[in-house]
């Protein structure tokens, strides 16, 4: 029997590396005198570099540590990608406030999708990369974002997975996880009414 890869390491999106101009979520892992190094969270922890010249729009920087801290999440734009060597250069200063907001929102949704797929992988012993390939990545294509498709599955069970070639055991596991994680919470309203 083949050994199942139980690690939950898998990129969030179908493309293996980001492209120039993409805005990505990174976690700073190391700060030196000339640059900060960070893991691209949506791309399986691939390493990127933030040169000190790309940290802030302010002029001279005395200390990089003032602008980035190890362990902190940052939003960065991809400046250069060397696919052969796996080098990625990033910029924090090129990101606009709107791009930052959109990236944070996209990352939060993608993280939920990834977490649901990882849970399905742990329950069914199907490698998470296979689940992402069969379920999440096709849903990104068909619904704009897999999160939107999973929300639709909550309100209309069975509609999303119908077009996908997914084993019943995995469908069942994902459906339970989706219902639990994305269940619509009831809203409470309170109002004071004056009648004369």
XYZ file of N, CA and C in Angstrom:
588
model
N 0.838 -1.187 0.000
C 0.000 0.000 0.000
C 0.882 1.250 0.000
N 0.548 2.221 -0.847
C 1.344 3.449 -0.942
C 1.163 4.287 0.319
N 2.231 4.935 0.712
C 2.175 5.795 1.895
C 1.506 7.105 1.522
N 0.556 7.535 2.340
C -0.185 8.768 2.075
C 0.571 9.947 2.660
N 0.733 10.994 1.859
C 1.360 12.222 2.341
C 0.344 12.953 3.211
N 0.586 12.949 4.524
C -0.371 13.565 5.448
C -0.055 15.024 5.726
N 0.979 15.568 5.101
C 1.277 16.974 5.333
C 0.214 17.832 4.662
N -0.033 18.980 5.240
C -1.037 19.855 4.659
C -0.390 20.940 3.806
N 0.825 20.676 3.346
C 1.533 21.640 2.517
C 1.031 21.580 1.087
N 0.488 22.664 0.650
C 0.001 22.755 -0.720
C -0.298 24.221 -1.005
N 0.035 24.650 -2.197
C -0.279 26.037 -2.555
C -1.791 26.214 -2.628
N -2.241 27.438 -2.469
C -3.674 27.721 -2.478
C -4.245 27.754 -3.885
N -3.415 28.136 -4.860
C -3.909 28.352 -6.220
C -3.254 27.379 -7.196
N -3.845 27.257 -8.379
C -3.364 26.282 -9.357
C -1.976 26.610 -9.879
N -1.702 27.884 -10.143
C -0.370 28.223 -10.662
C 0.675 28.026 -9.565
N 1.823 27.503 -9.969
C 2.843 27.118 -9.000
C 3.574 28.299 -8.387
N 3.697 29.379 -9.153
C 4.396 30.569 -8.670
C 3.573 31.797 -9.016
N 3.706 32.860 -8.213
C 3.002 34.088 -8.571
C 3.631 34.714 -9.813
N 2.914 35.635 -10.414
C 3.433 36.336 -11.585
C 3.787 37.766 -11.212
N 4.587 38.398 -12.042
C 4.975 39.786 -11.804
C 3.716 40.644 -11.728
N 3.629 41.469 -10.690
C 2.475 42.333 -10.498
C 1.449 41.767 -9.531
N 1.509 40.462 -9.235
C 0.570 39.869 -8.269
C 0.824 40.454 -6.879
N -0.238 40.592 -6.113
C -0.122 41.040 -4.729
C -0.359 39.817 -3.852
N 0.584 39.540 -2.957
C 0.565 38.297 -2.181
C 0.718 38.564 -0.690
N 0.294 37.599 0.110
C 0.452 37.668 1.567
C 1.730 36.916 1.929
N 2.579 37.567 2.707
C 3.848 36.945 3.100
C 4.022 37.019 4.616
N 4.849 36.112 5.122
C 5.200 36.131 6.547
C 6.713 36.317 6.638
N 7.137 37.378 7.307
C 8.563 37.701 7.407
C 9.264 36.644 8.263
N 10.361 36.093 7.716
C 11.084 35.034 8.427
C 12.465 35.475 8.902
N 13.040 36.490 8.222
C 14.397 36.913 8.569
C 14.592 38.357 8.125
N 15.306 39.124 8.937
C 15.629 40.503 8.588
C 17.138 40.674 8.682
N 17.750 41.157 7.593
C 19.189 41.431 7.583
C 19.396 42.945 7.410
N 20.636 43.377 7.250
C 20.926 44.803 7.068
C 20.441 45.329 5.727
N 20.311 44.460 4.735
C 19.979 44.931 3.384
C 18.637 44.459 2.859
N 18.018 43.483 3.533
C 16.760 42.939 3.009
C 15.999 42.191 4.096
N 14.749 41.926 3.775
C 13.929 41.056 4.626
C 13.530 39.862 3.770
N 13.493 38.690 4.370
C 13.099 37.475 3.669
C 11.755 37.025 4.222
N 10.904 36.543 3.327
C 9.550 36.184 3.743
C 9.062 34.961 2.981
N 8.170 34.205 3.614
C 7.537 33.061 2.973
C 6.227 33.518 2.349
N 5.989 33.113 1.114
C 4.729 33.412 0.433
C 3.717 32.371 0.896
N 2.793 32.763 1.739
C 1.883 31.829 2.393
C 0.954 31.123 1.421
N 0.559 31.802 0.347
C -0.378 31.201 -0.610
C 0.323 30.264 -1.594
N 1.655 30.289 -1.589
C 2.426 29.466 -2.525
C 3.338 28.500 -1.783
N 2.747 27.818 -0.797
C 3.425 26.735 -0.086
C 4.723 27.171 0.591
N 4.765 28.403 1.073
C 5.934 28.864 1.814
C 7.148 29.164 0.969
N 6.971 29.352 -0.328
C 8.071 29.716 -1.212
C 8.718 31.001 -0.688
N 10.049 31.086 -0.737
C 10.728 32.250 -0.166
C 10.814 33.407 -1.150
N 10.605 34.605 -0.631
C 10.765 35.824 -1.406
C 11.641 36.795 -0.640
N 12.159 37.795 -1.352
C 13.030 38.779 -0.724
C 12.475 40.183 -0.913
N 12.472 40.948 0.176
C 12.079 42.356 0.148
C 13.347 43.185 0.333
N 13.920 43.755 -0.744
C 15.107 44.609 -0.582
C 14.745 45.848 0.251
N 15.703 46.418 0.969
C 15.401 47.559 1.836
C 14.867 48.752 1.050
N 15.206 48.838 -0.245
C 14.718 49.949 -1.076
C 13.243 49.825 -1.400
N 12.656 48.633 -1.173
C 11.246 48.399 -1.506
C 10.339 48.283 -0.276
N 10.840 48.727 0.881
C 10.048 48.608 2.102
C 9.123 49.793 2.349
N 9.561 50.991 2.011
C 8.774 52.177 2.298
C 9.039 53.269 1.273
N 8.064 54.166 1.139
C 8.219 55.293 0.218
C 9.071 56.400 0.834
N 9.292 56.323 2.133
C 10.134 57.324 2.804
C 11.548 57.197 2.265
N 12.275 58.255 2.362
C 13.634 58.278 1.803
C 14.594 57.316 2.457
N 15.507 57.816 3.244
C 16.576 57.029 3.851
C 16.039 56.187 5.015
N 16.472 54.939 5.068
C 16.070 54.028 6.147
C 17.280 53.747 7.027
N 17.156 54.076 8.319
C 18.248 53.780 9.248
C 18.227 52.306 9.654
N 17.007 51.797 9.864
C 16.884 50.420 10.332
C 15.708 49.727 9.659
N 15.990 48.600 9.010
C 14.940 47.807 8.363
C 13.956 47.299 9.417
N 14.464 47.010 10.607
C 13.633 46.442 11.672
C 12.476 47.357 12.070
N 12.561 48.645 11.748
C 11.451 49.559 12.045
C 10.260 49.308 11.126
N 10.511 48.779 9.934
C 9.463 48.630 8.924
C 8.943 47.206 8.768
N 9.736 46.228 9.157
C 9.288 44.827 9.118
C 9.792 44.092 10.349
N 8.957 43.201 10.852
C 9.325 42.406 12.027
C 9.168 40.926 11.696
N 10.075 40.109 12.201
C 10.017 38.666 11.990
C 8.707 38.129 12.574
N 8.017 37.312 11.783
C 6.769 36.709 12.209
C 5.533 37.504 11.805
N 5.721 38.730 11.337
C 4.576 39.569 10.977
C 4.109 39.261 9.550
N 2.778 39.307 9.359
C 2.219 39.136 8.020
C 2.234 40.476 7.302
N 2.652 40.466 6.058
C 2.715 41.678 5.239
C 2.096 41.392 3.883
N 1.629 42.439 3.236
C 1.136 42.338 1.865
C 2.216 42.914 0.974
N 2.597 42.176 -0.072
C 3.680 42.621 -0.951
C 3.325 42.365 -2.417
N 3.929 43.176 -3.274
C 3.734 43.000 -4.713
C 4.951 42.280 -5.288
N 4.708 41.386 -6.238
C 5.792 40.629 -6.862
C 6.442 41.503 -7.932
N 7.761 41.733 -7.793
C 8.505 42.562 -8.750
C 9.196 41.722 -9.819
N 9.839 40.624 -9.379
C 10.581 39.763 -10.300
C 10.382 38.306 -9.894
N 10.357 37.433 -10.897
C 10.243 35.996 -10.645
C 11.251 35.283 -11.532
N 12.142 34.517 -10.913
C 13.072 33.673 -11.655
C 12.602 32.235 -11.430
N 11.860 31.702 -12.405
C 11.263 30.373 -12.239
C 12.318 29.279 -12.166
N 13.453 29.459 -12.860
C 14.501 28.439 -12.851
C 15.141 28.302 -11.473
N 15.476 29.438 -10.853
C 16.156 29.406 -9.560
C 15.188 29.503 -8.386
N 13.929 29.872 -8.676
C 12.942 29.989 -7.612
C 13.044 31.284 -6.818
N 13.701 32.310 -7.395
C 13.836 33.591 -6.713
C 12.619 34.464 -6.971
N 12.163 35.130 -5.928
C 11.051 36.065 -6.059
C 11.418 37.342 -5.315
N 11.399 38.466 -6.017
C 11.643 39.765 -5.394
C 10.306 40.439 -5.154
N 10.174 41.031 -3.974
C 8.907 41.610 -3.548
C 9.064 43.088 -3.199
N 7.939 43.795 -3.188
C 7.927 45.201 -2.791
C 6.756 45.449 -1.866
N 7.032 46.102 -0.755
C 5.960 46.488 0.165
C 5.468 47.893 -0.204
N 6.373 48.739 -0.694
C 6.007 50.137 -0.945
C 5.119 50.323 -2.176
N 5.121 49.372 -3.103
C 4.327 49.506 -4.328
C 2.855 49.158 -4.125
N 2.510 48.577 -2.969
C 1.141 48.129 -2.713
C 0.273 49.307 -2.261
N -0.850 49.496 -2.947
C -1.784 50.563 -2.560
C -2.682 50.073 -1.428
N -3.370 50.996 -0.773
C -4.271 50.635 0.327
C -5.391 49.716 -0.173
N -5.905 49.977 -1.376
C -6.977 49.149 -1.946
C -6.464 47.738 -2.264
N -5.261 47.640 -2.830
C -4.670 46.328 -3.119
C -4.443 45.550 -1.830
N -4.017 46.243 -0.784
C -3.792 45.596 0.513
C -5.109 45.010 1.039
N -6.180 45.806 0.980
C -7.492 45.353 1.459
C -7.966 44.137 0.670
N -7.840 44.200 -0.668
C -8.272 43.088 -1.518
C -7.455 41.826 -1.251
N -6.148 41.987 -1.069
C -5.268 40.837 -0.805
C -5.627 40.190 0.529
N -5.863 41.003 1.551
C -6.213 40.462 2.864
C -7.536 39.696 2.805
N -8.488 40.236 2.059
C -9.784 39.579 1.901
C -9.639 38.255 1.136
N -8.899 38.296 0.038
C -8.670 37.094 -0.780
C -7.924 36.024 0.025
N -6.913 36.450 0.791
C -6.133 35.515 1.600
C -7.016 34.847 2.651
N -7.870 35.631 3.315
C -8.747 35.083 4.351
C -9.681 34.020 3.755
N -10.259 34.308 2.590
C -11.156 33.339 1.934
C -10.384 32.094 1.499
N -9.213 32.304 0.894
C -8.406 31.180 0.401
C -7.930 30.299 1.545
N -7.639 30.919 2.684
C -7.189 30.168 3.859
C -8.307 29.251 4.364
N -9.551 29.744 4.344
C -10.696 28.926 4.762
C -10.863 27.739 3.811
N -10.786 28.004 2.501
C -10.909 26.931 1.496
C -9.821 25.889 1.726
N -8.588 26.342 1.890
C -7.454 25.439 2.095
C -7.663 24.600 3.356
N -8.132 25.229 4.415
C -8.356 24.531 5.676
C -9.416 23.434 5.525
N -10.471 23.719 4.767
C -11.521 22.716 4.528
C -10.958 21.542 3.718
N -10.125 21.841 2.720
C -9.524 20.785 1.897
C -8.547 19.941 2.721
N -7.787 20.585 3.609
C -6.851 19.859 4.478
C -7.629 18.933 5.414
N -8.736 19.418 5.958
C -9.572 18.594 6.835
C -10.090 17.368 6.073
N -10.528 17.594 4.830
C -10.978 16.479 3.985
C -9.860 15.480 3.740
N -8.657 15.986 3.562
C -7.492 15.129 3.331
C -7.197 14.268 4.557
N -7.261 14.860 5.719
C -6.988 14.121 6.954
C -8.041 13.039 7.214
N -9.286 13.334 6.867
C -10.362 12.358 7.095
C -10.358 11.214 6.090
N -10.009 11.515 4.845
C -10.105 10.495 3.791
C -8.766 9.883 3.408
N -7.684 10.459 3.905
C -6.321 10.032 3.574
C -5.991 10.220 2.095
N -6.688 11.134 1.446
C -6.355 11.524 0.071
C -5.403 12.707 0.188
N -4.269 12.700 -0.525
C -3.333 13.831 -0.428
C -4.030 15.163 -0.737
N -3.680 16.192 0.042
C -4.341 17.491 -0.101
C -4.151 18.075 -1.506
N -3.012 17.811 -2.135
C -2.786 18.315 -3.493
C -3.801 17.715 -4.467
N -4.131 16.423 -4.282
C -5.136 15.782 -5.144
C -6.514 16.417 -4.937
N -6.834 16.729 -3.674
C -8.135 17.344 -3.383
C -8.197 18.751 -3.972
N -7.116 19.495 -3.837
C -7.080 20.847 -4.415
C -7.261 20.755 -5.941
N -6.611 19.758 -6.556
C -6.687 19.593 -8.015
C -8.098 19.206 -8.463
N -8.761 18.326 -7.702
C -10.083 17.839 -8.105
C -11.224 18.758 -7.680
N -11.030 19.512 -6.588
C -12.141 20.293 -6.042
C -11.878 21.798 -6.071
N -10.909 22.252 -5.296
C -10.731 23.699 -5.095
C -10.370 24.446 -6.372
N -9.360 23.965 -7.104
C -8.910 24.719 -8.284
C -9.980 24.790 -9.371
N -10.736 23.716 -9.642
C -11.848 23.859 -10.594
C -12.913 24.854 -10.107
N -13.144 24.903 -8.778
C -14.133 25.844 -8.246
C -13.659 27.293 -8.364
N -12.352 27.509 -8.276
C -11.808 28.854 -8.500
C -12.137 29.306 -9.923
N -11.984 28.371 -10.871
C -12.247 28.708 -12.287
C -13.731 28.957 -12.539
N -14.589 28.113 -11.978
C -16.016 28.194 -12.301
C -16.782 29.257 -11.516
N -16.290 29.643 -10.331
C -17.033 30.579 -9.490
C -16.256 31.851 -9.148
N -15.112 32.058 -9.764
C -14.317 33.245 -9.440
C -13.448 33.028 -8.211
N -14.007 32.417 -7.184
C -13.263 32.028 -5.988
C -13.951 30.801 -5.403
N -13.171 29.831 -4.982
C -13.735 28.592 -4.432
C -14.579 28.862 -3.194
N -14.252 29.909 -2.454
C -15.013 30.257 -1.250
C -16.479 30.536 -1.593
N -16.703 31.237 -2.712
C -18.071 31.551 -3.135
C -18.837 30.261 -3.468
N -18.151 29.315 -4.094
C -18.784 28.031 -4.425
C -19.138 27.267 -3.155
N -18.241 27.279 -2.167
C -18.498 26.561 -0.922
C -19.645 27.200 -0.147
N -19.750 28.528 -0.204
C -20.888 29.203 0.434
C -22.200 28.784 -0.242
N -22.150 28.615 -1.564
C -23.328 28.174 -2.313
C -23.727 26.756 -1.899
N -22.732 25.937 -1.598
C -22.986 24.557 -1.161
C -23.726 24.535 0.180
N -23.523 25.551 1.003
C -24.223 25.628 2.292
C -25.715 25.854 2.069
N -26.047 26.782 1.181
C -27.454 27.129 0.960
C -28.158 26.173 -0.001
N -27.410 25.581 -0.940
C -27.979 24.650 -1.921
C -27.124 23.382 -1.964
N -27.254 22.510 -0.962
C -26.409 21.306 -0.896
C -26.505 20.451 -2.168
N -25.343 19.963 -2.600
C -25.298 19.073 -3.758
C -25.127 19.760 -5.096
N -25.295 21.075 -5.154
C -25.205 21.768 -6.450
C -23.771 21.961 -6.918
N -22.860 22.167 -5.995
C -21.473 22.489 -6.370
C -20.686 21.248 -6.766
N -20.807 20.171 -5.994
C -20.002 18.980 -6.248
C -20.542 18.117 -7.385
N -21.737 18.405 -7.867
C -22.352 17.606 -8.924
C -21.523 17.523 -10.190
N -20.890 18.623 -10.577
C -20.115 18.658 -11.820
C -18.683 18.137 -11.654
N -18.290 17.867 -10.416
C -16.912 17.446 -10.158
C -16.817 15.937 -9.993
N -15.682 15.385 -10.402
C -15.430 13.951 -10.249
C -14.778 13.728 -8.882
N -15.624 13.593 -7.851
C -15.139 13.480 -6.480
C -15.715 12.215 -5.844
N -14.871 11.402 -5.189
C -15.384 10.201 -4.514
C -16.419 10.563 -3.448
N -17.394 9.693 -3.237
C -18.484 9.947 -2.280
C -17.965 10.217 -0.871
N -16.945 9.464 -0.465
C -16.383 9.635 0.885
C -15.853 11.059 1.054
N -15.180 11.561 0.029
C -14.627 12.919 0.085
C -15.749 13.955 0.047
N -16.751 13.736 -0.820
C -17.909 14.651 -0.882
C -18.540 14.786 0.492
N -18.772 13.652 1.143
C -19.408 13.638 2.454
C -18.577 14.400 3.477
N -17.272 14.150 3.487
C -16.371 14.812 4.433
C -16.338 16.324 4.201
N -16.212 16.715 2.933
C -16.167 18.144 2.612
C -17.485 18.829 2.941
N -18.598 18.168 2.633
C -19.917 18.746 2.915
C -20.104 19.010 4.405
N -19.711 18.044 5.239
C -19.821 18.231 6.694
C -18.963 19.403 7.149
N -17.744 19.442 6.650
C -16.814 20.506 7.027
C -17.328 21.875 6.574
N -17.869 21.942 5.370
C -18.404 23.199 4.830
C -19.593 23.655 5.659
N -20.511 22.725 5.964
C -21.693 23.074 6.762
C -21.286 23.598 8.140
N -20.234 23.001 8.697
C -19.764 23.426 10.020
C -19.057 24.778 9.958
N -18.139 24.939 8.995
C -17.305 26.152 8.929
C -18.022 27.364 8.356
N -18.931 27.147 7.401
C -19.549 28.271 6.692
C -21.038 28.423 6.984
N -21.509 27.765 8.028
C -22.929 27.830 8.362
C -23.349 29.289 8.563
N -24.487 29.637 7.995
C -24.996 31.002 8.125
C -25.479 31.195 9.551
N -24.911 32.212 10.190
C -25.299 32.482 11.575
C -26.510 33.397 11.585
N -27.507 33.084 12.427
C -28.690 33.946 12.480
C -28.338 35.316 13.040
N -28.992 36.349 12.507
C -28.754 37.714 12.986
C -29.851 38.094 13.955
N -29.470 38.823 14.974
C -30.451 39.314 15.927
C -30.642 40.803 15.673
N -31.899 41.212 15.637
C -32.206 42.610 15.467
C -32.998 43.091 16.668
N -32.695 44.288 17.099
C -33.433 44.876 18.204
C -33.801 46.283 17.796
N -35.040 46.666 18.086
C -35.467 48.004 17.718
C -36.422 48.543 18.775
N -36.311 49.810 19.003
C -37.270 50.490 19.882
C -38.303 51.158 18.974
N -39.569 50.884 19.246
C -40.635 51.432 18.409
C -41.514 52.330 19.279
N -41.779 53.509 18.782
C -42.713 54.412 19.477
C -43.957 54.532 18.653
N -45.102 54.300 19.276
C -46.365 54.408 18.573
C -47.176 55.528 19.231
N -47.672 56.454 18.425
C -48.510 57.530 18.985
C -49.884 57.499 18.312
